[in-house]
Coordinates of C-alpha atoms and ligand atoms in Angstrom, one line a residue:
X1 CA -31.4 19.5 -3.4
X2 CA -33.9 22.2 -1.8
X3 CA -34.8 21.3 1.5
X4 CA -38.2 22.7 2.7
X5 CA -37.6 22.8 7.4
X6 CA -40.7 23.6 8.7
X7 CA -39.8 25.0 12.4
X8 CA -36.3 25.5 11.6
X9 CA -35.7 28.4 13.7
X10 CA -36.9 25.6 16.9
X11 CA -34.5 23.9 18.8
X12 CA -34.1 20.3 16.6
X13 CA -34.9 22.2 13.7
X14 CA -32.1 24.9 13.6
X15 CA -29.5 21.9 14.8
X16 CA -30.9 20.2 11.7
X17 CA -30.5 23.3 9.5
X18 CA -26.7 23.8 10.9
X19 CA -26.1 20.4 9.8
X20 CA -27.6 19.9 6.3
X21 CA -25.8 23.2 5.1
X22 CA -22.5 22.1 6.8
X23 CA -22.7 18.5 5.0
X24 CA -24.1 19.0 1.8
X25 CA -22.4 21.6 -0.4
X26 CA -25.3 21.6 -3.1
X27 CA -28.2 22.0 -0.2
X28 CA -30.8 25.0 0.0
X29 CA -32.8 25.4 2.7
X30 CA -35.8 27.5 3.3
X31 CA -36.9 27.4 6.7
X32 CA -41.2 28.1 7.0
X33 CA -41.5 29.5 10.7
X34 CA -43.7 31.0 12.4
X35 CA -41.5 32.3 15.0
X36 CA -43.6 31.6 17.9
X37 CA -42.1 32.1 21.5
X38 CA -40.0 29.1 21.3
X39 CA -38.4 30.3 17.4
X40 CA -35.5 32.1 17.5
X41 CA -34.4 33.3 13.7
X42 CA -30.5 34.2 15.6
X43 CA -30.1 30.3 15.8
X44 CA -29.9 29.8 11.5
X45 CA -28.8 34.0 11.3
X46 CA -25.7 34.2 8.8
X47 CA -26.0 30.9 7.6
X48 CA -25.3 30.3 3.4
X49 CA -28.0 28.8 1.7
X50 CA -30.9 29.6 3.8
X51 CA -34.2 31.4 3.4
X52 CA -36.1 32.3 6.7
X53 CA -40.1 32.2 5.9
X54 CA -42.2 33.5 8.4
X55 CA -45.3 31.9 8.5
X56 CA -47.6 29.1 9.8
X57 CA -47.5 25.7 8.6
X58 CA -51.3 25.6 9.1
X59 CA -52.1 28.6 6.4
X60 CA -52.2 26.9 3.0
X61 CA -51.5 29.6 0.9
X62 CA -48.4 29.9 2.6
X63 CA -47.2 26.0 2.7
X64 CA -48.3 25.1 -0.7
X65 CA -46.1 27.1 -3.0
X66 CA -43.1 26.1 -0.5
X67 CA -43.6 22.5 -1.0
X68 CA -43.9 23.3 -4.6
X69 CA -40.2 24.4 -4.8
X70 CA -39.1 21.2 -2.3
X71 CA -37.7 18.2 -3.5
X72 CA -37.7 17.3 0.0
X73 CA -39.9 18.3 3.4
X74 CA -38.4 18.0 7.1
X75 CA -41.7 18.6 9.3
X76 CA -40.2 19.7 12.6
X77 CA -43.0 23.0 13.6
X78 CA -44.4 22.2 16.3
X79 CA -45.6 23.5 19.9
X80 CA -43.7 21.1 21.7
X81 CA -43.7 21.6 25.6
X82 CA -45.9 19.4 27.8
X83 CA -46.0 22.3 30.6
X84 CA -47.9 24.6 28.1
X85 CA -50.2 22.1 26.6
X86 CA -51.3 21.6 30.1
X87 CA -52.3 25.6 30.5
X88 CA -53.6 26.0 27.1
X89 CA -53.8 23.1 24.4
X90 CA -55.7 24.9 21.9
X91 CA -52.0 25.9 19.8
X92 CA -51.1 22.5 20.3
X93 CA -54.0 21.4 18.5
X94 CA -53.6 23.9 15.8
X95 CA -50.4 24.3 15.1
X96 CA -49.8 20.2 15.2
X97 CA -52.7 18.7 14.0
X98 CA -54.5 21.5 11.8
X99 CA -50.4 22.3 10.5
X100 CA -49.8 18.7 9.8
X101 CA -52.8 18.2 7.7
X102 CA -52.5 21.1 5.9
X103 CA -48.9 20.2 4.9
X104 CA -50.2 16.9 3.9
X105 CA -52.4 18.3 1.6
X106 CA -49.9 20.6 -0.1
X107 CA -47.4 17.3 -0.3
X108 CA -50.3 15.6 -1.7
X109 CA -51.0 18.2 -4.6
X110 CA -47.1 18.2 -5.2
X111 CA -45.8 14.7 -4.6
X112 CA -43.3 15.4 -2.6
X113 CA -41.2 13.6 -0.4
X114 CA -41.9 14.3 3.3
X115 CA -40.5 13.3 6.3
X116 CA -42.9 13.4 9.6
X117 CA -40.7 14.9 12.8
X118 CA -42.4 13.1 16.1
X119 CA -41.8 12.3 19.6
X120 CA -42.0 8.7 21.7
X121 CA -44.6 10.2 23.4
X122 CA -47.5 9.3 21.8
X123 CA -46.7 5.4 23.3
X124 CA -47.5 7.2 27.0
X125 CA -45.3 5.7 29.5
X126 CA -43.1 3.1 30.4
X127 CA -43.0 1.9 34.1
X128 CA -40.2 2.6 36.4
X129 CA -38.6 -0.9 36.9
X130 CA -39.5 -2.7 34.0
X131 CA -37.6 -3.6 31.3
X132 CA -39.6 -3.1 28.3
X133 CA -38.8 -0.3 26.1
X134 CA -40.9 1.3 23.0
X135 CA -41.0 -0.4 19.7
X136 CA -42.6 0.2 16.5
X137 CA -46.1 -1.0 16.3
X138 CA -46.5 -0.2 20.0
X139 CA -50.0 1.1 21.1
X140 CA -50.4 4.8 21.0
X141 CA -51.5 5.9 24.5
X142 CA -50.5 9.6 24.8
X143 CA -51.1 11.2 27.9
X144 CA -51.0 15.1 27.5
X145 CA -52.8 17.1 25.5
X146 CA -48.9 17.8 23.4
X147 CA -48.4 14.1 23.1
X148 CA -52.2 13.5 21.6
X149 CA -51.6 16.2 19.2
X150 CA -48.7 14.5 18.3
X151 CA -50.3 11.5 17.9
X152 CA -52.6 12.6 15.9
X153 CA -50.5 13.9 13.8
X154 CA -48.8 10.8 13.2
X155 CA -52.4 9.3 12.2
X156 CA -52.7 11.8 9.5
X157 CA -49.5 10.6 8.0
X158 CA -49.9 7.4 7.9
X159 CA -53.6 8.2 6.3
X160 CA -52.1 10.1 3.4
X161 CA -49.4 7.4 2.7
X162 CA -52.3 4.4 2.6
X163 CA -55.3 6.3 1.2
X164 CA -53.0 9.1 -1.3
X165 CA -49.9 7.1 -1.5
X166 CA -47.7 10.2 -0.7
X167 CA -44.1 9.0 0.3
X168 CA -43.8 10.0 3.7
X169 CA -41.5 8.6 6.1
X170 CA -42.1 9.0 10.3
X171 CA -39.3 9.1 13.3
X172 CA -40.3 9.1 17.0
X173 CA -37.7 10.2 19.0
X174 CA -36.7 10.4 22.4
X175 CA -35.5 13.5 24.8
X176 CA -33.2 15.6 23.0
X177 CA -30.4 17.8 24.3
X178 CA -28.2 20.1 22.9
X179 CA -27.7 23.6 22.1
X180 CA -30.1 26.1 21.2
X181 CA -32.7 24.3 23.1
X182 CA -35.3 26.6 24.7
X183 CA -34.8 27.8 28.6
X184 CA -38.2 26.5 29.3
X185 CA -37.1 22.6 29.0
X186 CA -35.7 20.8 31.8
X187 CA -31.9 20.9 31.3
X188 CA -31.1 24.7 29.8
X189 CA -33.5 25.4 32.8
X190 CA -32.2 24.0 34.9
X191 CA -28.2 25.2 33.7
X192 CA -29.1 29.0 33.2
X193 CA -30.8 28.7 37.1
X194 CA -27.7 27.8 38.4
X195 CA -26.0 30.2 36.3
X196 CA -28.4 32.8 38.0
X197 CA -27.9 30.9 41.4
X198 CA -31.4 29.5 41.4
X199 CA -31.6 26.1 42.9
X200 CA -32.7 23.4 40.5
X201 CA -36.3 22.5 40.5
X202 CA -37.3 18.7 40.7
X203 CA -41.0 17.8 39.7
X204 CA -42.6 15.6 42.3
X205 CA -40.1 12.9 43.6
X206 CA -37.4 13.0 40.2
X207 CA -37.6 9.6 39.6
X208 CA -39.2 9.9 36.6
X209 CA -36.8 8.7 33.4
X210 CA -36.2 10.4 30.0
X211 CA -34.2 8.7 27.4
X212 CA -31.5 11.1 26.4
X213 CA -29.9 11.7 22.3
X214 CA -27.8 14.3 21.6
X215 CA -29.8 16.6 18.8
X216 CA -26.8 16.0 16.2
X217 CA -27.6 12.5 16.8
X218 CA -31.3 12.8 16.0
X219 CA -30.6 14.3 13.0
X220 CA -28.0 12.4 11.2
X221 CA -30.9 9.6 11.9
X222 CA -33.2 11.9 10.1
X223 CA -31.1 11.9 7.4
X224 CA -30.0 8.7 7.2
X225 CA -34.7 8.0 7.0
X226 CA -34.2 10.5 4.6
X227 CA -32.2 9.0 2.3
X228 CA -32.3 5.3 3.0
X229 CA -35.6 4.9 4.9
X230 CA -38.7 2.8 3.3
X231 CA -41.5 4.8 2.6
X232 CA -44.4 4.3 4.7
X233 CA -41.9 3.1 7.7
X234 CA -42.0 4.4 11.2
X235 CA -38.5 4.7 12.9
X236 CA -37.1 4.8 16.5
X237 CA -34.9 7.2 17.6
X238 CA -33.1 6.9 20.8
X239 CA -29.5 6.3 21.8
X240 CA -30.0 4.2 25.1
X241 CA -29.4 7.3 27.3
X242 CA -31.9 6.5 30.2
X243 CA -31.7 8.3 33.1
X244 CA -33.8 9.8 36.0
X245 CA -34.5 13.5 36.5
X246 CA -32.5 13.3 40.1
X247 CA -29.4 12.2 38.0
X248 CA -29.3 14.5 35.7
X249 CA -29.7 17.5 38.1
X250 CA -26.8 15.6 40.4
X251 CA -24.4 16.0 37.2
X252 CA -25.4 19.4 36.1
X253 CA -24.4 19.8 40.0
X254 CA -21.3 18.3 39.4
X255 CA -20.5 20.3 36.9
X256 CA -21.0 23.6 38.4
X257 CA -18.6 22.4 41.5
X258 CA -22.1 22.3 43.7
X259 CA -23.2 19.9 46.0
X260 CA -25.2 17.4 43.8
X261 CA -27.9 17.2 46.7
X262 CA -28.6 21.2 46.4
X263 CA -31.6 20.9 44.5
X264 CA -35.8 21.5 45.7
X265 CA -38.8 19.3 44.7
X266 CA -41.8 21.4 43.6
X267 CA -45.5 20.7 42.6
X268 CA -45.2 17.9 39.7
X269 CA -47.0 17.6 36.6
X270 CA -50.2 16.8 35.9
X271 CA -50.1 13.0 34.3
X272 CA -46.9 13.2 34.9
X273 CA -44.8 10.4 32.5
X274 CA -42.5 8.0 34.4
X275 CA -40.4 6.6 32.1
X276 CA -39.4 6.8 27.9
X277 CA -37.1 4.0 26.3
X278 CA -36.2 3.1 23.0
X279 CA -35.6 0.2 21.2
X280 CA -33.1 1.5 18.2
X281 CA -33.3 -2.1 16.7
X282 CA -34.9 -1.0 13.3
X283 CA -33.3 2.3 12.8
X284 CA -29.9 0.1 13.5
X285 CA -30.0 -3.1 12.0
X286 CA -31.7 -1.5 8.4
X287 CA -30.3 1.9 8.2
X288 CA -27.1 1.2 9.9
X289 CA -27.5 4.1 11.8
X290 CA -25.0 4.4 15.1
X291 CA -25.2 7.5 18.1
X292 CA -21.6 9.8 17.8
X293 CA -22.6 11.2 21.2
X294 CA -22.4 8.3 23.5
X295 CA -21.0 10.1 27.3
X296 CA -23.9 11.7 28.2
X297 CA -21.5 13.4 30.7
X298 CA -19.4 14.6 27.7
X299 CA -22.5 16.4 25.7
X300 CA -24.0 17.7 29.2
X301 CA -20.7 19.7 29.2
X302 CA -20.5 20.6 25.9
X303 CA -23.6 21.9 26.1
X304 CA -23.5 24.1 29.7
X305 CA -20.4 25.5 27.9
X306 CA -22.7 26.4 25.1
X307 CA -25.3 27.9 27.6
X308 CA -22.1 29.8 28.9
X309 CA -21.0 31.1 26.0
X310 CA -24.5 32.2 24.6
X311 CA -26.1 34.2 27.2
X312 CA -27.1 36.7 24.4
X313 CA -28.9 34.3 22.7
X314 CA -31.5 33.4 26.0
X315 CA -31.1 36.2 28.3
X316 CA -34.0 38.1 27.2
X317 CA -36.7 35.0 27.7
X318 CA -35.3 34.4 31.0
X319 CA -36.9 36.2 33.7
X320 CA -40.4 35.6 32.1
X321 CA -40.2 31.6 31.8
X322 CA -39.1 31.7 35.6
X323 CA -42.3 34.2 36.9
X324 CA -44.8 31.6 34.4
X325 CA -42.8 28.3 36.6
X326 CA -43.5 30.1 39.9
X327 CA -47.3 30.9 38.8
X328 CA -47.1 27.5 38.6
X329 CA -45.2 26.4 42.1
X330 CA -43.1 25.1 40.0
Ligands
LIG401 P1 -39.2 23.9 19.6 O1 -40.4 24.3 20.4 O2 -37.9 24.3 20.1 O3 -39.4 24.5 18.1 C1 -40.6 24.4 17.4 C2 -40.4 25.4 16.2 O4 -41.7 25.3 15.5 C3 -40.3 26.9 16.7 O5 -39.3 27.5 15.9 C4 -41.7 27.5 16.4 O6 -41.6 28.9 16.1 C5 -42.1 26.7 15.2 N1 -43.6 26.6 15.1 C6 -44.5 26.3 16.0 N2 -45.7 26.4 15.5 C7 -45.6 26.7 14.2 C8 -46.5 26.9 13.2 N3 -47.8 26.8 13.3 N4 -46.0 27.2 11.9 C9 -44.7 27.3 11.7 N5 -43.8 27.1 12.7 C10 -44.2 26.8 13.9 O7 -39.4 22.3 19.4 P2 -38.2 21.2 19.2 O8 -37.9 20.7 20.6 O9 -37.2 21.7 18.3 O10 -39.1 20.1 18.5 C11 -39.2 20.0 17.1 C12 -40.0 18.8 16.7 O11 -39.4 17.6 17.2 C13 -41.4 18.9 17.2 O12 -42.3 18.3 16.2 C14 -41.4 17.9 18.4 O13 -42.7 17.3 18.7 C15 -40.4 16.9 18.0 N6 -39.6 16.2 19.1 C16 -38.9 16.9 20.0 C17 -38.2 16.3 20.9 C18 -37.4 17.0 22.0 O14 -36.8 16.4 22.9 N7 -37.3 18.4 22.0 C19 -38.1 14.9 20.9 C20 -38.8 14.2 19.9 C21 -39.6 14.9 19.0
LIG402 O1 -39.7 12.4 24.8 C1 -39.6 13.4 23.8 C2 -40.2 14.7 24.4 O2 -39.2 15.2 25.3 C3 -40.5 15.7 23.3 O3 -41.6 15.2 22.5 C4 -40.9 17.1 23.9 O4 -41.1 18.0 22.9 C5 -39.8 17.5 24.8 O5 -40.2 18.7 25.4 C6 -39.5 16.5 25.9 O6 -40.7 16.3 26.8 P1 -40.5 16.2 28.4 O7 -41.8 16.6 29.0 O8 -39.9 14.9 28.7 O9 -39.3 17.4 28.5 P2 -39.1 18.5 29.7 O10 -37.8 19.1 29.3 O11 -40.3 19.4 29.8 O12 -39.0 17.7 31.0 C7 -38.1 16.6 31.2 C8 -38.3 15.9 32.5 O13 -37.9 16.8 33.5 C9 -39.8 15.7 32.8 O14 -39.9 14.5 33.6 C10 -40.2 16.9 33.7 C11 -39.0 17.2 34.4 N1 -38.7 18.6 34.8 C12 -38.9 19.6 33.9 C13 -38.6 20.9 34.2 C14 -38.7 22.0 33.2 C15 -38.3 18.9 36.1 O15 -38.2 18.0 37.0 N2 -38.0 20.2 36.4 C16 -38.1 21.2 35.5 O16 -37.7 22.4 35.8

């Protein structure tokens, strides 16, 4: 099977990479990236079976002759920080909306399979409290100028399936951790800070609540859409990992041997979202589709000891994603 990855060298994306080259003997990857800040071609480096593409998903001449080769497409490129999207949205709206379409259009001229990589953001927020979680069909009420972009994004999926009957399949997930997630997202941050000695830094109060999967999780769920999924379906991935940003900090804490009260509040973010849930039902009653990482405290450690172990692989961004957070009082 070739597998076209676009933003393979990402975070999910490389995970996803690691995995489909470990699992299926008779896959070949090529990985279209444009190798933006937040690519890092030393996460897939000496892996069999895979071709590194440097390019952008939202240059046609580039995608189409890709897609051409693919009997499969995993969309994962993407600029995928709220932070950033709140400083400058206009790669957000490139890169995820004018990308998307433009891999649409080269899945339409081929007829290939695609699967559509998304986030639960595009159903804005939850309330603190309540007991309602996300569930396909939901409303989509994104918030940031990342989450609309994803949104819209989703829209032009579901447009190709109905009007072009492509065979695309979509997955929103929740917060992923893992390794070779980028410094600038809340938990390597916060790890390689206290690895440096920097206290943790809590937006506004810390109450807010992500919904936390391990990214091997995510992806055997991609997968499992993949192969099993009906096309034109949307599915939910989560895990039922909810917790709020003042607990997470308290275990990374823990973990160090700090006090779990040694952290600081600083300016929030604008729109900030309170709280992400997701109801697995679908993904679990039709794929059969069950989370291997189910202690969060388990895959917190795993991963510090991965942050530990792999300064090489973030040192260099390090002192640069710290000066743009203190531009920012954050
Ligand atoms: P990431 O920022 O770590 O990686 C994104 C990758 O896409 C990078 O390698 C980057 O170089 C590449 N890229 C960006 N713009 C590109 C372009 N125009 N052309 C080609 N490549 C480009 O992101 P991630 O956290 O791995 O997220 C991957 C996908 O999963 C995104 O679509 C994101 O919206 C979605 N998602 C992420 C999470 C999460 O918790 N991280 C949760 C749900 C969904
Ligand atoms: O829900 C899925 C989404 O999860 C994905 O679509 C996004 O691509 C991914 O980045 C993530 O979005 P968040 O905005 O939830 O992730 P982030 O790591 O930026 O922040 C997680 C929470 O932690 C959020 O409430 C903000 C807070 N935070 C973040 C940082 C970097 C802090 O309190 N302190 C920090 O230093």
């Amino acid at each position: 099977m070739k597998v076209l990855v676009t933003g393979g060298a990402g975070f999910i994306g490389a995970n996803f990479v690691h995995t489909t080259v470990q699992t299926m003997p008779d896959a070949e990857v090529t990985v279209l990236d444009k190798l933006t800040y937040a690519g890092n071609k030393n996460s897939i480096a000496g892996l069999e079976r895979v071709k590194l593409v440097q390019g952008d998903v939202a240059d046609y001449d580039t995608v189409e002759p890709l897609v051409g080769e693919a009997d499969v497409v995993v969309h994962f490129a993407a600029e995928s920080h709220n932070d950033n999207s709140l400083k400058g949205p206009w790669p957000f709206i490139k890169s995820n909306i004018v990308g998307t379409f433009t891999l649409l259009e080269a899945v339409r001229k081929h007829g290939t399979r695609l699967h559509h990589i998304s986030t639960d953001e595009v159903y804005g927020d939850l309330k603190i409290g309540e007991k309602r979680k996300f569930k396909p069909g939901d409303p989509y009420i994104p918030s940031s100028p990342y989450s609309a972009s994803k949104a819209s994004s989703d829209h032009l999926v579901r447009a190709w399936v109905r009007s072009f009957g492509i065979a695309a399949t979509i997955s929103n997930c929740s917060n992923n951790y893992g390794p070779y997630q980028h410094i600038e997202k809340f938990i390597p941050r916060t790890v390689t800070n206290l690895m440096d000695g920097i206290r943790p830094r809590i937006y506004g109060t810390g109450e807010q609540i992500r919904d936390w999967i391990h990214v091997l999780d995510h992806n055997t769920a991609v997968w499992d859409i993949i192969n099993r999924g009906r096309i034109g379906e949307t599915y939910l991935i989560g895990a039922n990992g909810e917790l709020s940003n003042l607990q997470v900090t308290k275990m990374i804490l823990e973990e160090f041997g700090l006090d779990p009260n040694d952290f600081e509040h600083v300016n929030d973010r604008p729109g900030h979202d309170q709280r992400y849930a997701i109801d697995n039902t679908k993904l679990v009653e039709e794929l059969g589709w069950h989370p291997h990482y189910t202690d969060f405290r388990d895959g917190l450690r795993q991963t510090i000891k991965w942050y530990r172990d792999n300064e090489a692989w973030w040192r260099a961004q390090k002192e640069e994603v710290e000066a743009r957070y203190r531009a920012n009082g954050q």
